Short mmCIF file of C-alpha atoms in Angstrom, two decimals:
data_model
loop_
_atom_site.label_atom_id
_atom_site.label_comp_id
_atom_site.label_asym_id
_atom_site.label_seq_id
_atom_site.Cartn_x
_atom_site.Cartn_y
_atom_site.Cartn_z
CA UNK K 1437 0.00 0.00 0.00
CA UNK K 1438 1.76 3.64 -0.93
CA UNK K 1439 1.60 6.58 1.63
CA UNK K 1440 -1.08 8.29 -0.52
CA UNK K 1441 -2.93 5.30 -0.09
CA UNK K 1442 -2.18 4.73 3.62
CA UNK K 1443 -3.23 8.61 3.85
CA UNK K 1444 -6.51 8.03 2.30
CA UNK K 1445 -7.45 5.03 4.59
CA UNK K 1446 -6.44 6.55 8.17
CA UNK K 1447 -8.85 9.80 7.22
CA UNK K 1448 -11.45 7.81 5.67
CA UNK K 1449 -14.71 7.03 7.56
CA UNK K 1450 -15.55 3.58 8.11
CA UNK K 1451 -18.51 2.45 6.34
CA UNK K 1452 -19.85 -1.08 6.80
CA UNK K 1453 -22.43 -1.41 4.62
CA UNK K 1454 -20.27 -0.31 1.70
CA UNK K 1455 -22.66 2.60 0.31
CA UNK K 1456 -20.23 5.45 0.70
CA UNK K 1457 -21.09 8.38 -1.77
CA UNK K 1458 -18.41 10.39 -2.38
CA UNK K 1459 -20.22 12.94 -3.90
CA UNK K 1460 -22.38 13.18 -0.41
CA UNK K 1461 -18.84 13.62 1.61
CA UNK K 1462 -17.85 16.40 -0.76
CA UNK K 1463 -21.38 18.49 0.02
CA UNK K 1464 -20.36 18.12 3.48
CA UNK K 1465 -17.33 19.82 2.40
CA UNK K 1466 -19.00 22.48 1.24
CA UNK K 1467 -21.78 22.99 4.30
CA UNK K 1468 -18.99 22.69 6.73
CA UNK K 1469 -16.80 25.32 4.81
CA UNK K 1470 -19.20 28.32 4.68
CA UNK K 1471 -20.22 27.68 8.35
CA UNK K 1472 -16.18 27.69 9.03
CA UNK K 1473 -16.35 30.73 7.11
CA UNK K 1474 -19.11 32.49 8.96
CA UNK K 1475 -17.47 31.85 12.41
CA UNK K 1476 -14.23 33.08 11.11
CA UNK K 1477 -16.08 36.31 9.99
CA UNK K 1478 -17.61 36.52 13.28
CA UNK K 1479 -14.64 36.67 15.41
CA UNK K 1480 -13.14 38.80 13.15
CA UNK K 1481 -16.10 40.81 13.33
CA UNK K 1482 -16.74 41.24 17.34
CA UNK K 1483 -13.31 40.59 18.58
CA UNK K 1484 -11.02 41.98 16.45
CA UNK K 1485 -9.52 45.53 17.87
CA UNK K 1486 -8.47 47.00 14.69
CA UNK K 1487 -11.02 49.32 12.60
CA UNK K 1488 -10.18 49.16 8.79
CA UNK K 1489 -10.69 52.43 6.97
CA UNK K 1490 -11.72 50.29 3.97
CA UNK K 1491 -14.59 48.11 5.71
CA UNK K 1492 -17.47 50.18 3.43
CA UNK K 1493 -15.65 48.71 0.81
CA UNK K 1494 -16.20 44.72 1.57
CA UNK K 1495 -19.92 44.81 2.21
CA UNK K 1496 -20.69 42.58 -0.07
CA UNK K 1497 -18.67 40.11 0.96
CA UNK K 1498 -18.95 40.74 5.07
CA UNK K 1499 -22.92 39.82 4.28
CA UNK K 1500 -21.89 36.74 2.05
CA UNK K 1501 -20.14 35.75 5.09
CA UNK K 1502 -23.06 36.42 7.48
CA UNK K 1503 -24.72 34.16 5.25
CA UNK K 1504 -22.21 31.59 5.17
CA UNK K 1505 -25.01 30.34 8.42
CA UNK K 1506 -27.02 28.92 5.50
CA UNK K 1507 -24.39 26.12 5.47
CA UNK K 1508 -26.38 24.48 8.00
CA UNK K 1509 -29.09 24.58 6.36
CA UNK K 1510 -27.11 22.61 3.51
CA UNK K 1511 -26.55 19.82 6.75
CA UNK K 1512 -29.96 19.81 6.90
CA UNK K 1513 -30.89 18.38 3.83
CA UNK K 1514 -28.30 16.13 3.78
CA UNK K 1515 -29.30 14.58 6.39
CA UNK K 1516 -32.46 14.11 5.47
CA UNK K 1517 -31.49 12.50 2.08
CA UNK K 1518 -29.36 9.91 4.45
CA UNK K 1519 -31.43 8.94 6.93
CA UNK K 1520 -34.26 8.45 4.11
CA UNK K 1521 -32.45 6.94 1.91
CA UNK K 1522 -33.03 2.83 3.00
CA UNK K 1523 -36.53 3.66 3.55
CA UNK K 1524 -37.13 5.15 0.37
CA UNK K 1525 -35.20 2.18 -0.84
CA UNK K 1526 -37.65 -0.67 0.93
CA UNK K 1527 -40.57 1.74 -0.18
CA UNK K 1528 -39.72 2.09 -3.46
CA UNK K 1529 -37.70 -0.76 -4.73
CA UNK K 1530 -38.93 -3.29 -2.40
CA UNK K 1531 -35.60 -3.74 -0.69
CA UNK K 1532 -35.68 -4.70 3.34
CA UNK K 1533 -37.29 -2.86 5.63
CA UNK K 1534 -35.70 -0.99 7.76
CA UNK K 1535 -34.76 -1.75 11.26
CA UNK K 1536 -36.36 0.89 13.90
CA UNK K 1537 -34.41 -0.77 16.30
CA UNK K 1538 -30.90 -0.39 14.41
CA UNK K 1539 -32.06 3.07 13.22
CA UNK K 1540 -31.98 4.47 16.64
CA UNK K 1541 -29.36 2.25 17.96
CA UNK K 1542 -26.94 3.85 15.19
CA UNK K 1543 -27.81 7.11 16.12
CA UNK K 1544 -26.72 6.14 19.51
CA UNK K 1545 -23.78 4.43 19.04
CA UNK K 1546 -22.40 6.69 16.06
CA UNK K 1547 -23.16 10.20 17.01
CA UNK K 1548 -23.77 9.97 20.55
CA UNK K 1549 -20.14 9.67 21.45
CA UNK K 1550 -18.78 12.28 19.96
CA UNK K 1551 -20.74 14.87 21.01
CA UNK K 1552 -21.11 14.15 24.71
CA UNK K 1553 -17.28 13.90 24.53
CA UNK K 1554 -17.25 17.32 23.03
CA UNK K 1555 -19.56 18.50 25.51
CA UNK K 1556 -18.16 17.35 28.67
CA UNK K 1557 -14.67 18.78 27.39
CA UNK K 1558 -16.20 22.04 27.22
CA UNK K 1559 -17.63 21.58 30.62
CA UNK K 1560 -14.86 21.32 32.20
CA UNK K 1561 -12.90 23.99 29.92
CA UNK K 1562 -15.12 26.66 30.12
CA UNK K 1563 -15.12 27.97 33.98
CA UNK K 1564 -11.86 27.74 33.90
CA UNK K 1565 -11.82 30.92 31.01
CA UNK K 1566 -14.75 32.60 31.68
CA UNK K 1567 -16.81 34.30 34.13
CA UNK K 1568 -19.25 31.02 34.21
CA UNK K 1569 -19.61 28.88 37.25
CA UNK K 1570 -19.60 25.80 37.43
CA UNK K 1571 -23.29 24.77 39.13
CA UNK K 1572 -24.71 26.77 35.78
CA UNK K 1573 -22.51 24.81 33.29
CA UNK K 1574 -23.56 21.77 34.32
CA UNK K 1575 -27.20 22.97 34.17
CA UNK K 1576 -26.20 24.05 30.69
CA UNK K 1577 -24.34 20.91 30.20
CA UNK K 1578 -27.44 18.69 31.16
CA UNK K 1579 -29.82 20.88 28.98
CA UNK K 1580 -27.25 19.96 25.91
CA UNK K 1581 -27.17 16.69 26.49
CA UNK K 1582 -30.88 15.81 26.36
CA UNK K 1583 -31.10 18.17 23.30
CA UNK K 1584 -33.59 20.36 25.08
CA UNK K 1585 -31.16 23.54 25.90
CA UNK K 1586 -33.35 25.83 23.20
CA UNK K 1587 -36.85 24.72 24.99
CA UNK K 1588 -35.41 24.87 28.61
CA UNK K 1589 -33.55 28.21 27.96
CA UNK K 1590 -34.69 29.76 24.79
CA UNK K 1591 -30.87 29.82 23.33
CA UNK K 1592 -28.16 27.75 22.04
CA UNK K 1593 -26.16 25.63 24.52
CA UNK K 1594 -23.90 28.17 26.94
CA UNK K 1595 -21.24 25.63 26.30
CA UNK K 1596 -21.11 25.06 22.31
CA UNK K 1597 -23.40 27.08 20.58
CA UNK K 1598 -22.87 25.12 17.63
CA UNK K 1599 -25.09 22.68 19.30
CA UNK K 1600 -28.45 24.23 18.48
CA UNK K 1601 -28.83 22.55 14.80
CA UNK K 1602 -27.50 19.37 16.55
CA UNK K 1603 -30.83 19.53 18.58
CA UNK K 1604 -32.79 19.97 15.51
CA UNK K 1605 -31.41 16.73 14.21
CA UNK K 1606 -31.91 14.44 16.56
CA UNK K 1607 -35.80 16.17 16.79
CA UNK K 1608 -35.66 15.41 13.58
CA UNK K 1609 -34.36 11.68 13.74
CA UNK K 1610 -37.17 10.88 16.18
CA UNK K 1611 -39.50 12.70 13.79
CA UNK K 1612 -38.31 11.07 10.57
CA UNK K 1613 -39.53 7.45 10.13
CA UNK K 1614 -42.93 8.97 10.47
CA UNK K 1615 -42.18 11.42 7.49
CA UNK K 1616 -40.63 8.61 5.57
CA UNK K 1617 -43.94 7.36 4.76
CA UNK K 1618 -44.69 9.44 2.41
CA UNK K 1619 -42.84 7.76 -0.03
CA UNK K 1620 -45.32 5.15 0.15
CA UNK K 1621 -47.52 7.19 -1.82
CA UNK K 1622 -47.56 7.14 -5.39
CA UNK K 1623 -45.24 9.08 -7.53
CA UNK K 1624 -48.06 11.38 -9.17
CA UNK K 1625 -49.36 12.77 -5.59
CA UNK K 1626 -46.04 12.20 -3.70
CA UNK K 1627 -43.47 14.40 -5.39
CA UNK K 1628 -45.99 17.44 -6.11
CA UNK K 1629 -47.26 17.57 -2.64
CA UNK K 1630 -43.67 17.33 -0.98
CA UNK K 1631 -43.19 20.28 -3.45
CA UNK K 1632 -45.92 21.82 -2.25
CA UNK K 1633 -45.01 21.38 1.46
CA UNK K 1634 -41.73 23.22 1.60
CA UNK K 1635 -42.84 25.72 -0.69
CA UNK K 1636 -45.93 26.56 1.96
CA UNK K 1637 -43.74 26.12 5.19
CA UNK K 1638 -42.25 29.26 5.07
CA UNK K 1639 -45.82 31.61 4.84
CA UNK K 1640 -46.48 29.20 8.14
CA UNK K 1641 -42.98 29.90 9.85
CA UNK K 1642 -43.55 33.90 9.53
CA UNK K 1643 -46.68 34.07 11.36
CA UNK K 1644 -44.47 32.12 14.75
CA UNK K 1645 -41.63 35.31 16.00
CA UNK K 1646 -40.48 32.54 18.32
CA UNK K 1647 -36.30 32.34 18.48
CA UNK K 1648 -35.34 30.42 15.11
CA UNK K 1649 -33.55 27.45 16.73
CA UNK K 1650 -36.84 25.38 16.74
CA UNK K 1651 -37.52 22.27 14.07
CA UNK K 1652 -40.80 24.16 13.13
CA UNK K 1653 -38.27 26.62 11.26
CA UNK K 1654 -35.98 23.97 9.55
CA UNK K 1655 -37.95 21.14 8.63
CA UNK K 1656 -38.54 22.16 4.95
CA UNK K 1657 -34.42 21.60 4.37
CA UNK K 1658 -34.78 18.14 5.54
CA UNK K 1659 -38.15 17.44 3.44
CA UNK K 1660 -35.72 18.80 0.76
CA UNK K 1661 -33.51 15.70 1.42
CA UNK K 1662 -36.03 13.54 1.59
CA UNK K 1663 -37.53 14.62 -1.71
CA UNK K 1664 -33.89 13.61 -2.80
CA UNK K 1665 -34.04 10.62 -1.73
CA UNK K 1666 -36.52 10.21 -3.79
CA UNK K 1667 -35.63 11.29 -6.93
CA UNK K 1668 -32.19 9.70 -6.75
CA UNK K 1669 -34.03 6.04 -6.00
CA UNK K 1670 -36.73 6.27 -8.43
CA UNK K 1671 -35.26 9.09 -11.18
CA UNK K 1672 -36.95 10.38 -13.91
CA UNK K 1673 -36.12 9.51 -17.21
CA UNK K 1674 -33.67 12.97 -17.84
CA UNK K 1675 -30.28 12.89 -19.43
CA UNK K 1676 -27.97 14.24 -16.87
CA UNK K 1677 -24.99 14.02 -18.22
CA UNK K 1678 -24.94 16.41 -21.00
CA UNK K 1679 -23.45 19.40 -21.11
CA UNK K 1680 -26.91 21.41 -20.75
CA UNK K 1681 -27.43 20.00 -17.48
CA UNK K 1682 -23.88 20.76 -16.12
CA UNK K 1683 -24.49 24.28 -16.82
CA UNK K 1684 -27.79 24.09 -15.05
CA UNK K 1685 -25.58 23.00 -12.45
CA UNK K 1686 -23.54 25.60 -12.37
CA UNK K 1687 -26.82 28.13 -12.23
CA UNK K 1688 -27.92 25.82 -8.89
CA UNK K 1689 -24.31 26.30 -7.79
CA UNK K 1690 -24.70 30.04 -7.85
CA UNK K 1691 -28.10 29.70 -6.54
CA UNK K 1692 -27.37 27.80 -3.43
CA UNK K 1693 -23.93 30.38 -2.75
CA UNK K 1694 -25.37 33.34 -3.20
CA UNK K 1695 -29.29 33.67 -2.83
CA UNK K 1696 -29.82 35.79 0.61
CA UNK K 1697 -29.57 33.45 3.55
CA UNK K 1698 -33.73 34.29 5.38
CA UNK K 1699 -34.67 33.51 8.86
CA UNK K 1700 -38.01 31.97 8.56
CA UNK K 1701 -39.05 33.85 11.98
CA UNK K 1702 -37.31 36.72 11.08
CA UNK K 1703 -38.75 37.60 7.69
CA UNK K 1704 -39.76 41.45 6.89
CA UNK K 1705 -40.78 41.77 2.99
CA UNK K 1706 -42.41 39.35 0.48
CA UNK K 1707 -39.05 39.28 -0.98
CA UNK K 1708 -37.61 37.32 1.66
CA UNK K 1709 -40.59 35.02 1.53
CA UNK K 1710 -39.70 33.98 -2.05
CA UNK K 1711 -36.43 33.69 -0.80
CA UNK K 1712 -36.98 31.13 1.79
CA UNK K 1713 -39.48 29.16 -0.44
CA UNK K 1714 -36.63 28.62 -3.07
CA UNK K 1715 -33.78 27.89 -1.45
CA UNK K 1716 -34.66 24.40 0.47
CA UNK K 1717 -35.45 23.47 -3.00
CA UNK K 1718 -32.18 24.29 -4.87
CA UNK K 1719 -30.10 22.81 -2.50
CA UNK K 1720 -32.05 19.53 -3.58
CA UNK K 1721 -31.63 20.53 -7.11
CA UNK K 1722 -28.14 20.88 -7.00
CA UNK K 1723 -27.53 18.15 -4.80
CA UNK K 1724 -29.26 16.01 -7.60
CA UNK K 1725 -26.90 17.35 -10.44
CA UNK K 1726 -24.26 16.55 -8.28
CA UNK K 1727 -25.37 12.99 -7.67
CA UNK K 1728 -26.35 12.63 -11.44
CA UNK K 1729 -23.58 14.50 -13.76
CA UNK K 1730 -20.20 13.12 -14.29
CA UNK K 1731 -18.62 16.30 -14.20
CA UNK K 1732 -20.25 17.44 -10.79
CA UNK K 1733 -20.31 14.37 -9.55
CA UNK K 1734 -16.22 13.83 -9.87
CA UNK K 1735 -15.36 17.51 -8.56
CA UNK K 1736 -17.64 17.15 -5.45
CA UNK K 1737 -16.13 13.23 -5.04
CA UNK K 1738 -12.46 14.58 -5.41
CA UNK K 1739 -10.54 12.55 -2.85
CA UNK K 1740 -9.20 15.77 -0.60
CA UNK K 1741 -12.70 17.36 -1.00
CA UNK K 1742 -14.27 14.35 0.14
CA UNK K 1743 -12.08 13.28 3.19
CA UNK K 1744 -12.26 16.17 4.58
CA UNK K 1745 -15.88 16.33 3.86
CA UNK K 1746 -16.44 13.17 5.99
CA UNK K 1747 -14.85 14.30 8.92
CA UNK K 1748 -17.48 17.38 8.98
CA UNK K 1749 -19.23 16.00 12.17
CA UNK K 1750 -16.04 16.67 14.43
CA UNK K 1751 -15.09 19.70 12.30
CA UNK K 1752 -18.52 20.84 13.20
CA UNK K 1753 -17.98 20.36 17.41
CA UNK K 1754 -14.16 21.20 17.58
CA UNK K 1755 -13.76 24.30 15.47
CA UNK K 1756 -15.59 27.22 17.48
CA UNK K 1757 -13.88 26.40 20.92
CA UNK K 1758 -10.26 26.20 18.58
CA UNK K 1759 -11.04 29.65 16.73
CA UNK K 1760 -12.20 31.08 20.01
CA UNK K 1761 -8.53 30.18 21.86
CA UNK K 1762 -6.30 30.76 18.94
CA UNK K 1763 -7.91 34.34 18.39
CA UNK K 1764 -6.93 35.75 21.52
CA UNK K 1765 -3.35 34.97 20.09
CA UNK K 1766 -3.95 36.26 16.16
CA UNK K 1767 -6.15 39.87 17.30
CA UNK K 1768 -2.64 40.77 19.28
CA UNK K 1769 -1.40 41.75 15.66
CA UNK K 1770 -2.63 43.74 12.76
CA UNK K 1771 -0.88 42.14 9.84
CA UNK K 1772 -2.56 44.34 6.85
CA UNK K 1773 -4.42 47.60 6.78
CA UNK K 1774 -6.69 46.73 4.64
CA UNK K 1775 -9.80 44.33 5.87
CA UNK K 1776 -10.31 42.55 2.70
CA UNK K 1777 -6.45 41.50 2.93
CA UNK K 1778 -6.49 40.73 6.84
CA UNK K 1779 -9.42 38.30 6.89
CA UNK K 1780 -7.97 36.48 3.82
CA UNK K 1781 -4.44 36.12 6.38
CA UNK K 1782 -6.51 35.40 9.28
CA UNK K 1783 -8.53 32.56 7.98
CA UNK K 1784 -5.97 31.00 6.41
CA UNK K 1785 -3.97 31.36 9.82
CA UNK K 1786 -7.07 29.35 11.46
CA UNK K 1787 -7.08 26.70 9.13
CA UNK K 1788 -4.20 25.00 10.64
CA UNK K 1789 -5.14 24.49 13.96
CA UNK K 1790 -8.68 23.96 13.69
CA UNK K 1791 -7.76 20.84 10.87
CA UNK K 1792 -5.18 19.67 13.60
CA UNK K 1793 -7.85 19.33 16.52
CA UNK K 1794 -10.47 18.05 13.78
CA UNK K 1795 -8.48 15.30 12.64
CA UNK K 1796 -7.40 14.25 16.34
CA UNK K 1797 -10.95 14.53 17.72
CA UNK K 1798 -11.76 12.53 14.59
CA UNK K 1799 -8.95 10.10 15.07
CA UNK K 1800 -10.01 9.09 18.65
CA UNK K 1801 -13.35 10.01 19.19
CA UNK K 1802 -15.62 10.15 15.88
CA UNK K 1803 -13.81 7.26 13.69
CA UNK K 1804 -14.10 4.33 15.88
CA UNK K 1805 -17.33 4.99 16.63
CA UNK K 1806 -18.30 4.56 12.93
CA UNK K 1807 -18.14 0.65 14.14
CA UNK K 1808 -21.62 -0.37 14.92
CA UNK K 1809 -20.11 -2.96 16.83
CA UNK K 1810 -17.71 -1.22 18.98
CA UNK K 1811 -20.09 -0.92 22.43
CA UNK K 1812 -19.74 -4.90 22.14
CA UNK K 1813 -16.15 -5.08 21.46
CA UNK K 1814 -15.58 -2.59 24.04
CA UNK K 1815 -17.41 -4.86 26.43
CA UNK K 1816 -15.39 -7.64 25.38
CA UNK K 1817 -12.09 -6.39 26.10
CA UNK K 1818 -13.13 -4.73 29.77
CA UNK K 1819 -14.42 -8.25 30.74
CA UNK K 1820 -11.05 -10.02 29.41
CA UNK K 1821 -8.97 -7.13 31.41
CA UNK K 1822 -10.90 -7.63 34.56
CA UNK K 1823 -10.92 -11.39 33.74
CA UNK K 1824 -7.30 -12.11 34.24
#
């Protein structure tokens, strides 16, 4: 085996029912760099003691950045293309039904970990470098770790705000096999009325001014990805691989980067209404181009794109505690006058560091729990240690 090869297998996820999508991996990428983007910005933003005489100059691309948020929203309807995908599979191609059992036991096993490891770490971290006590972090912590810290508090987790649109997924999880049943329906009712669905959710979602951390205010991204799921199990007869279609992709591309980024809740003009009704939708559509054209497909499935794509989940927990400490350092120096120039130097000087604690948390926490197997075999070799 060469080192490239060696490389490739150490930072690859395990998957044991051999359905990796590359393409899927390399979306990740993409969700996981504008919301690395965002938080960047927003350091930069609030912490940063330098004023730039140039700032008016980079609006445009200080609210792109604000928007880079909407990369959760792109996590969103990933997720619900994965989790639907073996239903939609048993419903639509007759293949196995589903375990409920193994569905929730995964969830369990596989992303559980992880994030009460990433919790408890800031726990104990965060007294120790802030004003907070800690009797109210481990209220805080306890709130995070039943997912309830948005209904018992009305805000994101004290400890890792981050955590808020890991709520809404496991809400979501529980939610899910019920939704999945749609695809039972046929194709001619099914499709349309999904369709229908997300484009009607957000006139709903205006008329509740409640804090926009609850499901009620996602739930059309992950319809979205279940509409997906869908289409990429039972697709219509189009040619997708022409050349016509690749530049449609490139139109969704554009679409999905650059359309306004709307808070359901928070939505003031009928403008950002049409807004919110497109853009669960053209994430699907491009997401479908990229699972359907060759020349999508094999940018988005590019090995480096792709690795670091799959290790998204403990980019995700790790990289706002990382950019929060190494800041501190960074905003001691003013390495440009201009602002455009000086956010350029300062994200690239974050990438370093937050990779490095990705890829260890990843490493030791996130990668062996891929093994849907390893609470046994963990069992196994505490009882042989205490055996002997």
């Amino acid at each position: 085996m060469s080192i490239r090869q060696r490389i490739t297998s150490l930072f690859s996820r395990n998957i044991q029912n051999g359905k990796l999508i590359p393409e899927i991996d390399g979306l990740r990428f993409l969700a996981i760099l504008l919301v690395f983007l965002h938080h960047v910005h927003s350091f930069f933003e609030f912490s940063s003691p330098v004023e730039f005489k140039d700032i008016d100059q980079f609006q445009g691309l200080r609210q792109w950045l604000i928007d880079g948020r909407k990369g959760v929203d792109l996590f969103f309807v990933i997720s619900g293309f994965i989790l639907a995908l073996p239903f939609a599979r048993s419903y639509l191609r007759g293949a196995p039904q589903p375990s409920l059992k193994k569905y929730f036991k995964r969830r369990l096993t596989r992303l559980e970990p992880p994030y009460i490891a990433a919790m408890v770490v800031m726990f104990l971290v965060f007294p120790l470098v802030t004003d907070m006590d800690y009797p109210f972090a481990f209220r805080s912590l306890m709130a995070s770790l039943v997912y309830c810290h948005v209904f018992i508090y009305g805000v994101t987790s004290f400890l890792l705000s981050v955590a808020w649109s890991l709520e809404l997924e496991v809400h979501f999880y529980i939610l899910a096999p019920l939704l999945f049943l749609v695809l039972k329906l046929p194709a001619l009712f099914r499709r349309p009325g999904i369709v229908l669905i997300i484009l009607g959710l957000p006139w709903i979602q205006s008329a509740y001014q409640t804090p926009g951390f609850y499901l009620l205010h996602y739930i059309q991204f992950f319809i979205s990805g279940i509409l997906l799921a869908d289409l990429y199990i039972d697709r219509p007869k189009i040619n997708t691989g022409n050349v016509l279609f690749s530049f449609i992709g490139l139109l969704l591309f554009a679409a999905v980067l650059f359309l306004p980024h709307v808070r359901t809740h928070l939505m003031s003009s009928e403008h950002d209404r049409y807004y919110a009704m497109a853009f669960p939708l053209a994430i699907a559509a491009f997401y479908y181009v990229v699972l359907t054209n060759p020349f999508w497909g094999k940018l988005f499935a590019y090995r480096w794109i792709s690795l670091i794509g799959g290790m998204c989940y403990s980019i995700y927990l790790v990289h706002q505690p990382i950019l929060s400490a190494i800041m501190k350092v960074i905003f001691r120096y003013q390495f440009f006058e201009s602002y455009g120039w000086e956010f350029f130097f300062v994200t690239l000087l974050c990438i370093p560091p937050v990779m490095a604690g990705s890829v260890i948390f990843f490493l030791l926490i996130e990668k062996p729990c891929m093994d849907p197997e390893w609470p046994e075999k963990l069992a196994a070799k505490v009882k042989t240690l205490f055996s002997r």
